Backbone as JSON, one array per atom type, in Angstrom:
{
  "sequence": "MKLLLGIAVVVLALADAGQSPLQRRVVKDVLDYFHSRSNVQFLFREQSVEGAVERVDSSGTFVQLHLNLAQTACRKQAQRKQNCRIMENRRKPVCLACYKFDSSDVPKVLDKYYNCGPSHHLAMKDIKHRDEAECRAVEEAGKTSDVLYLPGMFAFSKGLPA",
  "N": [[-31.69, -9.61, -5.68], [-29.72, -11.49, -6.29], [-28.93, -10.47, -8.73], [-27.73, -8.03, -7.98], [-25.57, -9.04, -6.52], [-24.21, -10.4, -8.54], [-23.52, -8.24, -10.21], [-21.82, -6.87, -8.48], [-19.7, -8.71, -8.25], [-18.74, -8.7, -10.88], [-17.92, -6.02, -11.11], [-15.88, -5.94, -9.17], [-14.11, -7.78, -10.33], [-13.47, -6.45, -12.7], [-12.24, -4.19, -11.64], [-10.01, -5.35, -10.43], [-8.8, -6.37, -12.69], [-7.9, -4.09, -13.94], [-5.67, -3.32, -12.6], [-2.13, -3.19, -12.27], [0.39, -5.8, -11.87], [2.18, -4.96, -9.85], [0.65, -3.05, -8.52], [-1.43, -4.66, -7.51], [0.09, -6.16, -5.77], [0.85, -4.19, -3.92], [-1.68, -3.53, -2.86], [-2.34, -5.97, -1.61], [-0.27, -6.1, 0.3], [-0.8, -3.81, 1.85], [-3.32, -4.49, 2.88], [-2.57, -6.74, 4.4], [-0.9, -5.48, 6.28], [-2.81, -3.77, 7.48], [-4.59, -5.61, 8.62], [-2.92, -6.75, 10.49], [-2.82, -5.07, 12.61], [-3.57, -4.52, 16.04], [-5.97, -3.38, 16.9], [-7.84, -3.97, 14.98], [-10.52, -5.96, 14.41], [-12.18, -7.2, 12.6], [-12.35, -8.52, 9.23], [-11.24, -6.69, 6.4], [-11.96, -5.48, 3.13], [-10.8, -4.56, -0.11], [-12.39, -1.82, -1.39], [-12.35, 0.19, -3.31], [-9.98, 1.7, -5.57], [-8.42, 4.72, -5.76], [-6.93, 7.29, -7.64], [-4.54, 6.01, -8.65], [-1.09, 5.83, -9.19], [1.63, 5.13, -11.21], [4.92, 5.17, -11.85], [7.74, 4.81, -13.89], [11.22, 4.83, -13.7], [14.81, 5.2, -14.08], [15.74, 4.11, -11.72], [13.83, 2.37, -10.82], [10.4, 1.37, -10.13], [7.8, 3.43, -9.12], [4.97, 3.3, -7.09], [1.88, 4.59, -6.22], [-1.01, 4.55, -4.28], [-4.38, 5.34, -3.46], [-6.36, 3.84, -1.33], [-9.51, 2.57, -0.73], [-11.09, 0.98, 1.88], [-13.38, -1.54, 3.09], [-15.37, -2.71, 5.76], [-15.97, -6.12, 6.57], [-18.32, -8.81, 7.33], [-16.99, -10.86, 8.53], [-14.88, -12.17, 11.07], [-11.47, -11.48, 11.98], [-10.02, -13.84, 12.35], [-11.32, -15.72, 10.83], [-11.95, -18.75, 9.0], [-12.93, -19.14, 6.36], [-12.43, -16.82, 4.13], [-13.21, -15.83, 1.73], [-15.96, -15.59, 1.28], [-16.98, -13.39, 2.62], [-19.22, -10.9, 3.34], [-19.6, -7.43, 2.6], [-20.16, -5.04, 5.08], [-22.64, -2.67, 5.35], [-22.71, 0.79, 6.27], [-20.62, 0.68, 8.11], [-17.23, 0.85, 9.37], [-15.11, 2.51, 7.09], [-12.21, 2.72, 6.24], [-9.46, 4.65, 4.87], [-6.56, 4.22, 2.95], [-3.31, 5.37, 2.26], [-0.79, 4.49, 0.13], [2.59, 4.22, -0.68], [5.05, 2.96, -2.68], [8.29, 1.86, -3.66], [9.81, 0.03, -6.1], [12.5, -2.05, -7.22], [14.21, -2.56, -10.42], [14.39, -5.23, -11.13], [13.77, -8.66, -12.32], [12.07, -10.0, -10.55], [10.57, -7.87, -8.75], [11.94, -6.12, -6.0], [11.11, -4.55, -2.91], [12.2, -1.35, -2.47], [11.7, 0.84, -0.85], [9.03, 1.91, 1.31], [5.86, 3.32, 2.26], [3.01, 3.67, 4.23], [-0.21, 4.77, 5.28], [-3.0, 4.47, 7.17], [-6.36, 5.25, 7.95], [-9.37, 6.85, 9.24], [-11.37, 8.48, 6.71], [-11.63, 11.26, 7.06], [-9.49, 11.73, 8.68], [-7.14, 11.43, 7.11], [-7.45, 13.6, 5.49], [-6.78, 15.82, 6.89], [-4.8, 18.75, 7.16], [-2.06, 18.84, 8.15], [-1.4, 16.13, 8.31], [-1.76, 15.39, 5.69], [0.29, 16.87, 4.43], [2.53, 15.65, 5.62], [2.22, 13.03, 4.64], [2.57, 13.51, 1.88], [5.25, 14.37, 1.84], [6.55, 12.07, 2.81], [5.92, 10.26, 0.75], [7.25, 11.46, -1.4], [9.88, 11.06, -0.54], [9.98, 8.26, -0.62], [9.69, 7.86, -3.36], [12.11, 8.84, -4.28], [13.89, 6.93, -3.48], [16.57, 4.68, -4.09], [17.8, 6.09, -6.09], [20.83, 7.47, -7.46], [21.85, 9.6, -5.92], [21.07, 8.86, -3.49], [22.81, 7.15, -2.3], [24.65, 5.98, 0.41], [27.73, 6.74, 1.9], [29.71, 4.86, 3.72], [31.98, 4.26, 6.5], [34.79, 2.3, 5.64], [33.82, 1.44, 3.27], [35.25, 1.98, 0.98], [38.59, 1.25, 0.11], [41.81, 2.5, 0.36], [45.08, 2.33, -0.61], [48.55, 2.97, -0.2], [50.95, 2.56, -2.54], [54.08, 0.81, -2.46], [57.31, 2.2, -3.19], [58.79, 1.48, -6.37]],
  "CA": [[-30.53, -9.72, -4.83], [-28.68, -12.2, -7.05], [-28.46, -9.56, -9.75], [-26.79, -7.12, -7.33], [-24.36, -9.8, -6.2], [-23.52, -10.63, -9.82], [-22.93, -6.97, -10.64], [-20.7, -6.58, -7.57], [-18.59, -9.59, -8.61], [-18.2, -8.21, -12.15], [-17.22, -4.76, -10.84], [-14.63, -6.27, -8.49], [-13.23, -8.43, -11.29], [-12.97, -5.41, -13.6], [-11.31, -3.34, -10.88], [-8.78, -6.11, -10.27], [-8.17, -6.53, -14.0], [-7.3, -2.84, -14.33], [-4.48, -3.06, -11.79], [-0.91, -3.87, -12.66], [0.83, -6.75, -10.84], [2.76, -4.25, -8.71], [-0.45, -2.43, -7.77], [-2.1, -5.73, -6.75], [1.01, -6.51, -4.68], [0.74, -3.13, -2.92], [-2.98, -3.7, -2.21], [-2.23, -7.13, -0.72], [0.63, -5.74, 1.39], [-1.51, -2.86, 2.71], [-4.34, -5.25, 3.61], [-1.87, -7.54, 5.42], [-0.5, -4.53, 7.34], [-4.0, -3.29, 8.18], [-5.13, -6.71, 9.44], [-1.99, -7.1, 11.57], [-3.0, -4.13, 13.72], [-4.3, -5.16, 17.15], [-7.31, -2.82, 17.08], [-8.7, -4.43, 13.89], [-11.12, -7.24, 14.79], [-12.89, -7.77, 11.46], [-11.66, -8.47, 7.95], [-11.57, -5.59, 5.5], [-11.68, -5.76, 1.73], [-10.62, -3.41, -0.99], [-13.65, -1.39, -1.99], [-11.98, 0.87, -4.55], [-8.66, 2.33, -5.63], [-8.52, 6.03, -6.4], [-5.67, 7.99, -7.84], [-3.38, 5.13, -8.8], [0.04, 6.41, -9.92], [2.74, 4.21, -11.41], [5.95, 5.83, -12.66], [8.96, 4.02, -14.07], [12.43, 5.6, -14.03], [16.01, 4.36, -14.13], [15.98, 3.45, -10.43], [12.78, 1.4, -10.51], [9.01, 1.73, -10.35], [7.12, 4.03, -7.98], [3.53, 3.06, -7.1], [1.13, 5.29, -5.17], [-2.43, 4.22, -4.34], [-5.33, 5.73, -2.43], [-7.13, 2.61, -1.25], [-10.69, 2.62, 0.15], [-11.39, -0.33, 2.44], [-14.72, -1.7, 3.67], [-15.43, -3.76, 6.77], [-16.82, -7.26, 6.24], [-18.99, -9.44, 8.48], [-16.13, -11.93, 9.06], [-13.84, -11.83, 12.04], [-10.12, -11.57, 11.43], [-9.54, -15.22, 12.45], [-12.22, -16.59, 10.07], [-11.32, -19.73, 8.11], [-13.37, -18.87, 4.99], [-12.35, -15.37, 3.97], [-13.68, -15.45, 0.4], [-17.4, -15.33, 1.25], [-17.32, -12.36, 3.6], [-19.93, -9.79, 2.7], [-19.28, -6.09, 3.11], [-21.18, -4.49, 5.97], [-22.98, -1.27, 5.06], [-22.7, 1.71, 7.41], [-19.55, 0.34, 9.05], [-15.99, 1.59, 9.12], [-14.57, 2.5, 5.73], [-10.94, 3.46, 6.3], [-8.75, 5.0, 3.64], [-5.12, 4.03, 3.08], [-2.4, 5.9, 1.25], [0.37, 3.61, 0.05], [3.63, 4.61, -1.63], [6.07, 1.91, -2.75], [9.31, 1.95, -4.71], [10.33, -1.28, -6.44], [13.66, -2.0, -8.11], [13.91, -2.93, -11.81], [14.73, -6.63, -11.38], [12.69, -9.51, -12.83], [11.16, -10.14, -9.41], [10.84, -6.57, -8.09], [12.07, -6.02, -4.55], [10.69, -3.26, -2.37], [13.31, -0.51, -2.03], [11.2, 1.66, 0.25], [7.57, 1.96, 1.31], [5.19, 4.13, 3.27], [1.56, 3.61, 4.18], [-0.92, 5.39, 6.37], [-4.42, 4.13, 7.1], [-7.19, 5.86, 8.97], [-10.67, 7.32, 8.72], [-11.17, 9.38, 5.58], [-11.44, 12.64, 7.52], [-8.16, 11.78, 9.29], [-6.12, 11.63, 6.07], [-7.68, 14.87, 4.82], [-6.26, 16.91, 7.72], [-3.72, 19.42, 6.43], [-0.71, 18.45, 8.57], [-1.19, 14.72, 7.95], [-1.63, 15.36, 4.23], [1.64, 17.35, 4.11], [3.48, 14.61, 6.02], [2.09, 11.94, 3.68], [3.18, 13.93, 0.62], [6.71, 14.37, 2.03], [6.98, 10.67, 2.91], [5.82, 9.66, -0.59], [8.35, 11.99, -2.21], [11.09, 10.37, -0.1], [9.92, 6.89, -1.14], [9.92, 7.92, -4.81], [13.54, 9.11, -4.51], [14.69, 5.78, -3.04], [17.26, 3.93, -5.12], [18.5, 6.96, -7.03], [22.26, 7.52, -7.13], [22.13, 10.56, -4.86], [20.61, 8.25, -2.26], [23.83, 6.22, -1.84], [25.38, 6.39, 1.6], [29.12, 6.35, 1.95], [29.99, 4.47, 5.1], [33.38, 3.92, 6.73], [35.18, 0.96, 5.19], [33.22, 1.12, 1.98], [36.33, 2.05, 0.02], [39.92, 1.06, 0.71], [42.87, 3.14, -0.4], [46.4, 1.96, -0.08], [49.66, 3.65, -0.85], [51.86, 1.56, -3.03], [55.48, 0.97, -2.11], [58.08, 2.63, -4.37], [59.33, 0.35, -7.12]],
  "C": [[-29.37, -10.41, -5.57], [-28.09, -11.32, -8.14], [-27.44, -8.58, -9.17], [-25.48, -7.82, -7.0], [-23.55, -10.06, -7.46], [-22.84, -9.38, -10.33], [-21.71, -6.64, -9.78], [-19.49, -7.43, -7.93], [-17.93, -9.11, -9.9], [-17.4, -6.94, -11.93], [-15.89, -5.03, -10.16], [-13.64, -6.92, -9.45], [-12.65, -7.4, -12.26], [-11.98, -4.5, -12.9], [-9.97, -4.05, -10.72], [-8.04, -6.24, -11.6], [-7.46, -5.25, -14.44], [-6.03, -2.51, -13.57], [-3.29, -3.83, -12.34], [-0.52, -4.86, -11.57], [1.44, -6.05, -9.63], [1.68, -3.58, -7.87], [-1.2, -3.47, -6.95], [-1.23, -6.15, -5.56], [0.95, -5.47, -3.56], [-0.58, -3.27, -2.15], [-2.92, -4.85, -1.21], [-1.38, -6.79, 0.51], [-0.06, -4.78, 2.37], [-2.59, -3.58, 3.51], [-3.7, -6.11, 4.7], [-1.45, -6.65, 6.59], [-1.72, -4.12, 8.16], [-4.56, -4.37, 9.1], [-4.19, -7.1, 10.58], [-2.12, -6.16, 12.77], [-3.91, -4.74, 14.78], [-5.72, -4.62, 17.32], [-8.28, -3.22, 15.96], [-9.2, -5.83, 14.23], [-11.79, -7.95, 13.62], [-12.01, -7.7, 10.21], [-12.14, -7.28, 7.14], [-11.2, -6.01, 4.09], [-11.5, -4.46, 0.98], [-11.97, -3.06, -1.6], [-13.37, -0.67, -3.31], [-10.56, 1.42, -4.42], [-8.84, 3.63, -6.39], [-7.11, 6.59, -6.58], [-4.45, 7.1, -7.91], [-2.33, 5.79, -9.68], [1.11, 5.34, -10.03], [3.73, 4.86, -12.37], [7.19, 4.97, -12.69], [10.09, 4.99, -14.39], [13.63, 4.66, -13.96], [16.26, 3.61, -12.82], [14.91, 2.45, -10.06], [11.4, 1.94, -10.8], [8.4, 2.25, -9.05], [5.63, 3.8, -8.15], [2.9, 3.8, -5.93], [-0.34, 4.98, -5.36], [-3.17, 4.87, -3.18], [-6.36, 4.6, -2.41], [-8.28, 2.79, -0.26], [-11.02, 1.2, 0.58], [-12.82, -0.35, 2.98], [-14.7, -2.89, 4.62], [-16.38, -4.86, 6.33], [-17.44, -7.82, 7.51], [-18.1, -10.49, 9.13], [-15.12, -11.38, 10.06], [-12.48, -12.08, 11.39], [-9.62, -13.02, 11.4], [-10.4, -16.2, 11.64], [-11.45, -17.51, 9.13], [-11.66, -19.43, 6.65], [-13.43, -17.36, 4.79], [-12.93, -14.91, 2.63], [-15.14, -15.02, 0.41], [-17.84, -14.28, 2.25], [-18.01, -11.2, 2.9], [-19.58, -8.48, 3.39], [-20.46, -5.59, 3.92], [-21.42, -3.02, 5.62], [-22.97, -0.49, 6.37], [-21.72, 1.3, 8.5], [-18.31, 1.14, 8.68], [-15.52, 1.42, 7.68], [-13.28, 3.32, 5.74], [-10.35, 3.68, 4.91], [-7.26, 4.82, 3.9], [-4.4, 4.72, 1.93], [-1.17, 5.01, 1.28], [1.31, 4.11, -1.03], [4.73, 3.57, -1.56], [7.03, 2.22, -3.87], [9.89, 0.56, -4.88], [11.56, -1.11, -7.33], [13.25, -2.54, -9.49], [14.21, -4.39, -12.13], [13.52, -7.41, -11.89], [11.63, -9.77, -11.77], [11.38, -8.9, -8.55], [10.87, -6.68, -6.57], [11.64, -4.63, -4.12], [11.93, -2.52, -1.88], [12.92, 0.32, -0.82], [9.68, 1.66, 0.18], [7.08, 2.85, 2.44], [3.7, 3.88, 3.12], [0.98, 4.21, 5.44], [-2.39, 5.1, 6.18], [-5.16, 4.8, 8.24], [-8.53, 6.25, 8.4], [-10.43, 8.37, 7.63], [-10.96, 10.82, 6.01], [-10.06, 12.82, 8.16], [-7.08, 12.1, 8.26], [-6.29, 12.96, 5.33], [-7.14, 16.05, 5.64], [-4.97, 17.44, 7.11], [-2.34, 18.93, 6.84], [-0.41, 17.0, 8.22], [-1.0, 14.6, 6.44], [-0.24, 15.81, 3.79], [2.69, 16.31, 4.47], [3.43, 13.45, 5.03], [2.76, 12.28, 2.35], [4.71, 13.9, 0.72], [7.25, 12.94, 2.1], [6.95, 10.0, 1.54], [6.92, 10.17, -1.51], [9.66, 11.29, -1.84], [11.13, 8.94, -0.62], [10.23, 6.89, -2.63], [11.4, 8.14, -5.13], [14.43, 7.93, -4.14], [15.32, 5.08, -4.24], [17.97, 4.79, -6.15], [19.93, 7.14, -6.56], [22.59, 8.51, -6.04], [21.75, 10.01, -3.5], [21.67, 7.34, -1.63], [24.54, 6.8, -0.62], [26.82, 5.91, 1.5], [29.48, 6.1, 3.4], [31.47, 4.16, 5.26], [33.67, 2.49, 6.3], [34.62, 0.57, 3.85], [34.27, 1.13, 0.87], [37.65, 1.88, 0.75], [40.94, 1.71, -0.21], [44.2, 2.71, 0.23], [47.48, 2.68, -0.88], [50.64, 2.58, -1.27], [53.32, 1.86, -2.62], [56.26, 1.42, -3.36], [58.74, 1.43, -5.05], [60.82, 0.35, -7.21]]
}
């Protein structure tokens, strides 16, 4: 049993080490969002990340993650959240997260989209198409064609004759 626990800790540490700081930030944000939902009573932990995409362009960094979560034995209000063991044969929701960060030293979120649900839920064709469209829109955030021109943004005045 101790051997299995040791292997699990090593695997989790290696998985975390393979993620960029922005990817870890997205995982944390998605977990916070998931735990804030009223129908979630137990804590969930990241089980795995599949299909991580990170693209850098002139407008910032786009991050897309398929995140597999696993339910733990701890309630959401638990004081000690580090020692929560994953419950086998319990809910294992899947989250799709798409984030666009700017290029500053401390990246700010320009736009984001996430959708969490049972794995069969996210595989449905219409939901998959909606997710793809939302992620494309997030990836385009911050590009120059995205600028809105609002009333009062520019002022033009006619000079008096000299």
